[in-house]
Amino acid sequence: EELLQFVAFLRKDKKLTLLYNSYLQKIREQKFIWVEHLQDYYSPEEIILCDKDAYSFLKNYTINNKNLLVINNDTSQWLADNFNVSTLNEFILRAHIEEIAEREKGNPMFFETLYQYISDEGYTLNDKKILLGEDSNLYEGADKVFMHGNRQEIQIPQSIQNKITMLHSYISMENISSSSLKKLGIKPFNQEDIVDHALELFDDKGINKSDIIVFLMGIKVQSPTILNNIRYKVLVPVVKDEEWISPLYDPVYIESEDLKILYPEGHFINYDAIDYPDRDALNTFFLQLNVWNIPALYYVRKNTVSSSTTPKHISFLNKNSGFNSTYYTLNNDRKLDFPDKVNEFFFRSIIE
């Protein structure tokens, strides 16, 4: 750097202009720039300038086949003006950071430093595969990577690992603002967001639905709001036709002798479709989600009532609504799963 400073100083003396220009021409192709970490000299076309923060974690890599160099601002400007030496910026980093990140997957501390640098510089790289997950694979912002925060341990089944991913636990994000998290594509840990995203996966044909159930069980939801969201969107496996259905809109049961007698063609939980050994734990979970161990009370998505089929019902609705109609459509009406043949168990269940 001393040599660079000397050459840069020469141009300040107009009497030495001829010597200065001649010297520039002579050294243009010479290796006169000392790169400390490589312990060697390089030509201007072999280097790229950066600040100390970038140098600290990128110095072992070449960017555009150039080695990183940190020097004072005046000398940096001189190199840029006279030799077109470029400076690392967001555009250049975007072009190379995925390749570098791939080589650093086994080093979480590299990513902690990288994220802090990106935050400090205000770069937006949420479309780049640079987020290190718990499985040591890389993801981009669209993959929904969640920061740990103060959370219980969550085990994410393999089939949804690339759909709901936690940031590597060794990476601290304490000094990074929420706006910078967005630019990185990292979502703060939030049980409601994670659950909602997991529920969306029931529509993904490439996902094992059993894994979604096991994942939701592992979260151990306590919030009534989140639990209601699960009730509205969850699907459960039933033996009949080996399908997955909504227990909110279909009567679904935990199998018992009494219920099999009442509903011989009913929907009963298919435990073989769920890779989880503890049936009692499954039953406890399902009973929170509108799966029943007594005759079910479930929603009817759309129920049409007309004077031709249920005149008494129409009269009741007109009287209590203030309208005068012969036709009503009821949404989310509740309905009792009335069996073909009632028995003592049915009546006892209703009364209790």
Coordinates of C-alpha atoms in Angstrom, one line a residue:
E1 CA 0.0 0.0 0.0
E2 CA 2.9 2.3 0.6
L3 CA 3.9 2.0 -3.0
L4 CA 0.4 2.8 -4.1
Q5 CA 0.3 5.9 -1.9
F6 CA 3.6 7.1 -3.3
V7 CA 2.4 6.8 -6.9
A8 CA -0.9 8.5 -6.0
F9 CA 1.1 11.3 -4.4
L10 CA 3.1 12.0 -7.5
R11 CA 0.1 13.3 -9.4
K12 CA -0.3 16.1 -6.9
D13 CA 2.8 17.9 -8.2
K14 CA 2.2 19.4 -11.6
K15 CA 5.9 19.5 -12.3
L16 CA 6.0 15.8 -12.2
T17 CA 3.1 15.3 -14.6
L18 CA 5.2 13.9 -17.4
L19 CA 6.9 11.5 -15.0
Y20 CA 3.6 10.6 -13.4
N21 CA 1.9 9.7 -16.8
S22 CA 4.9 7.8 -18.0
Y23 CA 5.0 5.8 -14.7
L24 CA 1.3 5.0 -15.0
Q25 CA 1.8 3.7 -18.5
K26 CA 4.7 1.6 -17.4
I27 CA 3.0 -0.1 -14.4
R28 CA -0.4 -0.6 -16.0
E29 CA 0.4 -4.3 -16.8
Q30 CA 2.7 -4.7 -13.8
K31 CA 2.0 -6.6 -10.6
F32 CA 2.6 -3.8 -8.1
I33 CA -0.4 -4.2 -5.7
W34 CA 0.3 -6.1 -2.6
V35 CA -2.5 -8.3 -1.3
E36 CA -1.7 -9.0 2.3
H37 CA -3.7 -12.2 2.9
L38 CA -2.2 -13.8 -0.2
Q39 CA 1.3 -12.5 0.4
D40 CA 1.8 -11.6 -3.2
Y41 CA 1.7 -8.7 -5.8
Y42 CA -1.1 -8.4 -8.3
S43 CA -1.9 -6.2 -11.3
P44 CA -4.9 -3.8 -11.2
E45 CA -7.0 -6.1 -13.4
E46 CA -6.6 -8.9 -10.8
I47 CA -8.1 -7.0 -7.9
I48 CA -11.5 -5.7 -6.7
L49 CA -11.8 -3.1 -3.9
C50 CA -14.0 -3.6 -0.8
D51 CA -14.4 -2.4 2.7
K52 CA -13.0 -4.1 5.8
D53 CA -16.3 -5.7 6.7
A54 CA -16.6 -7.5 3.4
Y55 CA -13.0 -8.4 3.4
S56 CA -13.3 -10.0 6.8
F57 CA -15.4 -12.9 5.5
L58 CA -14.9 -12.8 1.7
K59 CA -11.1 -12.4 1.4
N60 CA -10.6 -16.1 0.7
Y61 CA -12.8 -15.9 -2.4
T62 CA -12.3 -14.3 -5.8
I63 CA -15.1 -12.1 -7.2
N64 CA -15.2 -12.0 -11.0
N65 CA -11.8 -13.8 -10.8
K66 CA -10.4 -10.9 -8.9
N67 CA -8.9 -10.8 -5.4
L68 CA -10.3 -8.5 -2.7
L69 CA -8.3 -5.6 -1.5
V70 CA -8.8 -3.1 1.3
I71 CA -6.9 0.2 1.2
N72 CA -7.6 3.8 2.2
N73 CA -10.2 5.9 0.3
D74 CA -7.7 8.2 -1.6
T75 CA -5.7 5.3 -3.0
S76 CA -8.9 3.4 -3.8
Q77 CA -10.2 6.3 -5.8
W78 CA -6.8 6.6 -7.6
L79 CA -7.0 2.9 -8.7
A80 CA -10.6 3.4 -9.9
D81 CA -9.8 6.6 -11.8
N82 CA -6.6 5.3 -13.5
F83 CA -7.1 1.6 -13.8
N84 CA -10.8 1.1 -13.8
V85 CA -10.6 -1.0 -10.7
S86 CA -14.1 -1.8 -9.5
T87 CA -15.5 -1.8 -6.0
L88 CA -17.6 -4.6 -4.5
N89 CA -21.3 -3.5 -4.6
E90 CA -24.7 -5.1 -4.3
F91 CA -24.9 -5.9 -8.0
I92 CA -21.5 -7.7 -8.0
L93 CA -22.3 -9.5 -4.8
R94 CA -25.6 -10.7 -6.1
A95 CA -23.9 -12.4 -9.0
H96 CA -21.5 -14.4 -6.8
I97 CA -22.9 -14.9 -3.4
E98 CA -24.9 -18.1 -4.1
E99 CA -21.7 -19.9 -5.2
I100 CA -19.8 -18.7 -2.2
A101 CA -22.7 -19.6 0.2
E102 CA -22.7 -23.1 -1.3
R103 CA -19.1 -23.6 -0.4
E104 CA -19.7 -22.3 3.2
K105 CA -22.7 -24.5 4.1
G106 CA -20.8 -26.1 6.9
N107 CA -19.9 -22.8 8.5
P108 CA -22.9 -21.1 10.2
M109 CA -20.7 -18.2 11.5
F110 CA -20.0 -17.2 7.9
F111 CA -23.7 -16.7 7.3
E112 CA -24.1 -14.7 10.5
T113 CA -21.4 -12.3 9.3
L114 CA -22.9 -12.3 5.8
Y115 CA -26.4 -11.4 7.1
Q116 CA -25.0 -8.6 9.3
Y117 CA -23.1 -7.2 6.4
I118 CA -26.1 -7.3 4.1
S119 CA -28.2 -5.6 6.8
D120 CA -25.6 -2.9 7.4
E121 CA -25.3 -2.2 3.7
G122 CA -29.1 -2.2 3.1
Y123 CA -28.9 -4.8 0.3
T124 CA -31.9 -6.8 -0.8
L125 CA -31.0 -10.4 -1.5
N126 CA -34.2 -12.2 -0.6
D127 CA -34.3 -13.9 -4.0
K128 CA -30.9 -15.5 -3.5
K129 CA -30.3 -19.0 -2.0
I130 CA -28.2 -17.8 0.9
L131 CA -30.4 -18.7 3.9
L132 CA -28.8 -21.6 5.9
G133 CA -31.5 -23.9 7.3
E134 CA -31.3 -26.3 10.2
D135 CA -30.6 -29.1 7.8
S136 CA -27.5 -27.2 6.5
N137 CA -29.1 -26.7 3.1
L138 CA -29.6 -23.3 1.5
Y139 CA -32.9 -21.6 0.8
E140 CA -34.2 -18.3 -0.6
G141 CA -36.9 -16.0 0.9
A142 CA -39.7 -17.6 -1.1
D143 CA -39.1 -20.9 0.7
K144 CA -40.4 -19.3 4.0
V145 CA -37.4 -19.6 6.3
F146 CA -38.2 -18.7 9.9
M147 CA -35.9 -17.3 12.5
H148 CA -35.6 -19.2 15.7
G149 CA -36.3 -16.5 18.3
N150 CA -37.6 -17.7 21.7
R151 CA -39.3 -20.9 20.6
Q152 CA -39.6 -24.5 21.7
E153 CA -37.8 -27.1 19.7
I154 CA -39.8 -27.9 16.6
Q155 CA -39.1 -31.0 14.6
I156 CA -39.9 -30.6 10.9
P157 CA -40.5 -33.8 9.0
Q158 CA -38.3 -34.3 5.9
S159 CA -41.1 -34.1 3.3
I160 CA -41.9 -30.5 4.4
Q161 CA -38.3 -29.5 5.3
N162 CA -38.0 -27.3 2.2
K163 CA -41.5 -25.8 2.8
I164 CA -41.2 -24.8 6.4
T165 CA -37.6 -24.2 7.4
M166 CA -36.0 -22.8 10.5
L167 CA -32.8 -20.8 10.2
H168 CA -29.8 -22.6 11.5
S169 CA -29.8 -22.4 15.3
Y170 CA -26.1 -21.3 15.5
I171 CA -26.9 -18.1 13.7
S172 CA -27.8 -15.1 15.9
M173 CA -29.9 -12.3 14.3
E174 CA -30.3 -10.1 17.4
N175 CA -28.7 -7.0 15.8
I176 CA -30.7 -7.2 12.6
S177 CA -33.8 -5.0 12.2
S178 CA -37.1 -6.3 11.0
S179 CA -36.8 -4.3 7.7
S180 CA -33.4 -6.0 7.1
L181 CA -35.0 -9.4 7.8
K182 CA -37.5 -8.8 5.0
K183 CA -34.6 -7.8 2.6
L184 CA -33.0 -11.1 3.5
G185 CA -36.2 -13.1 3.2
I186 CA -36.2 -14.3 6.8
K187 CA -39.5 -14.4 8.7
P188 CA -39.4 -13.8 12.5
F189 CA -40.5 -16.8 14.5
N190 CA -44.3 -16.6 14.8
Q191 CA -46.3 -19.7 15.7
E192 CA -49.4 -18.4 13.9
D193 CA -47.5 -17.8 10.6
I194 CA -45.8 -21.2 10.8
V195 CA -49.1 -23.0 11.5
D196 CA -50.9 -21.1 8.7
H197 CA -48.2 -22.0 6.2
A198 CA -48.3 -25.7 7.3
L199 CA -52.1 -25.7 6.7
E200 CA -51.6 -24.4 3.2
L201 CA -49.5 -27.5 2.5
F202 CA -52.7 -29.7 2.5
D203 CA -53.2 -28.4 -1.0
D204 CA -49.7 -29.5 -2.1
K205 CA -49.9 -32.9 -3.8
G206 CA -46.2 -33.4 -3.4
I207 CA -46.5 -33.3 0.4
N208 CA -47.1 -36.3 2.7
K209 CA -50.2 -35.1 4.7
S210 CA -49.3 -37.4 7.5
D211 CA -46.2 -35.2 8.1
I212 CA -48.3 -32.1 8.3
I213 CA -50.4 -33.8 11.1
V214 CA -47.3 -34.8 13.0
F215 CA -45.8 -31.4 12.6
L216 CA -48.9 -29.7 13.9
M217 CA -49.0 -32.0 16.9
G218 CA -45.4 -31.2 17.7
I219 CA -46.0 -27.4 17.9
K220 CA -48.3 -27.9 20.9
V221 CA -50.6 -25.0 20.1
Q222 CA -52.1 -23.2 23.1
S223 CA -53.6 -20.1 21.5
P224 CA -57.4 -20.4 20.9
T225 CA -57.1 -18.3 17.7
I226 CA -54.4 -20.6 16.2
L227 CA -56.3 -23.7 17.2
N228 CA -59.5 -22.4 15.5
N229 CA -57.5 -21.8 12.4
I230 CA -56.3 -25.4 12.4
R231 CA -60.0 -26.6 12.9
Y232 CA -61.1 -24.7 9.9
K233 CA -58.3 -25.8 7.5
V234 CA -57.0 -29.2 8.7
L235 CA -57.7 -32.5 6.8
V236 CA -57.7 -35.9 8.5
P237 CA -57.5 -39.4 7.0
V238 CA -60.5 -41.6 7.1
V239 CA -60.8 -45.4 6.4
K240 CA -63.7 -45.0 4.0
D241 CA -62.3 -44.5 0.5
E242 CA -58.9 -43.9 2.1
E243 CA -59.3 -40.1 1.7
W244 CA -58.5 -37.0 3.6
I245 CA -61.5 -34.8 4.6
S246 CA -62.4 -31.8 6.7
P247 CA -63.8 -32.8 10.2
L248 CA -65.4 -29.4 10.3
Y249 CA -67.7 -30.2 7.4
D250 CA -67.9 -33.9 7.7
P251 CA -68.7 -36.1 10.8
V252 CA -65.4 -37.8 11.6
Y253 CA -65.0 -40.2 14.5
I254 CA -62.5 -42.0 16.6
E255 CA -63.5 -45.6 16.2
S256 CA -65.4 -47.3 19.1
E257 CA -67.8 -50.2 19.2
D258 CA -70.8 -47.9 20.1
L259 CA -70.0 -45.5 17.2
K260 CA -69.6 -48.4 14.7
I261 CA -73.0 -49.6 15.6
L262 CA -74.5 -46.2 15.1
Y263 CA -72.7 -45.3 12.0
P264 CA -71.6 -48.5 10.2
E265 CA -70.8 -46.4 7.0
G266 CA -69.4 -43.5 8.9
H267 CA -66.0 -41.8 8.6
F268 CA -63.5 -43.2 11.1
I269 CA -59.9 -42.1 11.5
N270 CA -57.5 -44.1 9.5
Y271 CA -54.5 -44.5 11.8
D272 CA -52.5 -46.5 9.1
A273 CA -52.3 -43.3 7.1
I274 CA -50.4 -41.4 9.9
D275 CA -46.8 -42.3 10.7
Y276 CA -47.1 -41.8 14.4
P277 CA -46.9 -44.6 17.0
D278 CA -48.9 -43.1 19.9
R279 CA -52.6 -43.5 19.1
D280 CA -53.7 -42.0 22.4
A281 CA -51.8 -38.8 21.6
L282 CA -53.3 -38.7 18.1
N283 CA -56.8 -39.1 19.6
T284 CA -56.2 -36.3 22.1
F285 CA -55.1 -34.1 19.2
F286 CA -58.0 -35.0 16.9
L287 CA -60.6 -34.4 19.7
Q288 CA -59.5 -30.8 19.6
L289 CA -60.2 -30.6 15.9
N290 CA -63.8 -31.5 15.6
V291 CA -63.2 -35.2 15.5
W292 CA -65.7 -36.9 17.7
N293 CA -66.1 -39.8 20.2
I294 CA -69.8 -39.2 20.4
P295 CA -72.4 -38.3 17.7
A296 CA -71.0 -35.4 15.8
L297 CA -72.2 -31.8 15.4
Y298 CA -70.7 -30.5 12.2
Y299 CA -71.1 -27.6 9.8
V300 CA -73.0 -27.8 6.5
R301 CA -71.3 -25.5 4.0
K302 CA -74.5 -24.6 2.2
N303 CA -78.0 -25.5 3.3
T304 CA -81.0 -24.6 1.2
V305 CA -84.4 -24.2 3.0
S306 CA -87.6 -23.7 1.1
S307 CA -91.3 -23.6 1.9
S308 CA -92.0 -26.6 -0.2
T309 CA -89.7 -28.9 1.8
T310 CA -89.7 -27.4 5.3
P311 CA -92.6 -25.0 5.7
K312 CA -92.2 -24.8 9.5
H313 CA -88.6 -23.9 9.2
I314 CA -89.4 -21.1 6.7
S315 CA -92.1 -19.8 9.1
F316 CA -89.6 -19.7 11.9
L317 CA -87.0 -17.9 9.8
N318 CA -89.5 -15.3 8.6
K319 CA -90.7 -14.6 12.1
N320 CA -87.3 -14.1 13.6
S321 CA -85.6 -12.4 10.7
G322 CA -88.3 -9.9 9.8
F323 CA -88.3 -11.0 6.2
N324 CA -91.0 -12.7 4.2
S325 CA -89.4 -15.3 2.0
T326 CA -90.1 -18.8 0.7
Y327 CA -86.5 -19.6 0.2
Y328 CA -83.3 -19.2 2.4
T329 CA -79.7 -20.3 1.9
L330 CA -77.9 -20.9 5.2
N331 CA -74.1 -21.0 5.3
N332 CA -72.2 -22.9 7.9
D333 CA -75.4 -24.2 9.6
R334 CA -74.8 -26.8 12.3
K335 CA -76.1 -30.2 11.9
L336 CA -76.3 -33.3 14.2
D337 CA -75.2 -36.5 12.6
F338 CA -78.4 -38.4 13.1
P339 CA -78.1 -42.2 12.6
D340 CA -80.5 -44.4 10.7
K341 CA -81.2 -46.2 13.9
V342 CA -81.0 -44.5 17.2
N343 CA -80.2 -46.3 20.5
E344 CA -79.5 -45.7 24.1
F345 CA -75.9 -44.6 23.5
F346 CA -77.0 -41.9 21.1
F347 CA -79.6 -40.4 23.5
R348 CA -77.2 -40.7 26.4
S349 CA -74.5 -38.9 24.5
I350 CA -76.8 -36.1 23.4
I351 CA -78.2 -35.5 27.0
E352 CA -74.7 -35.6 28.6

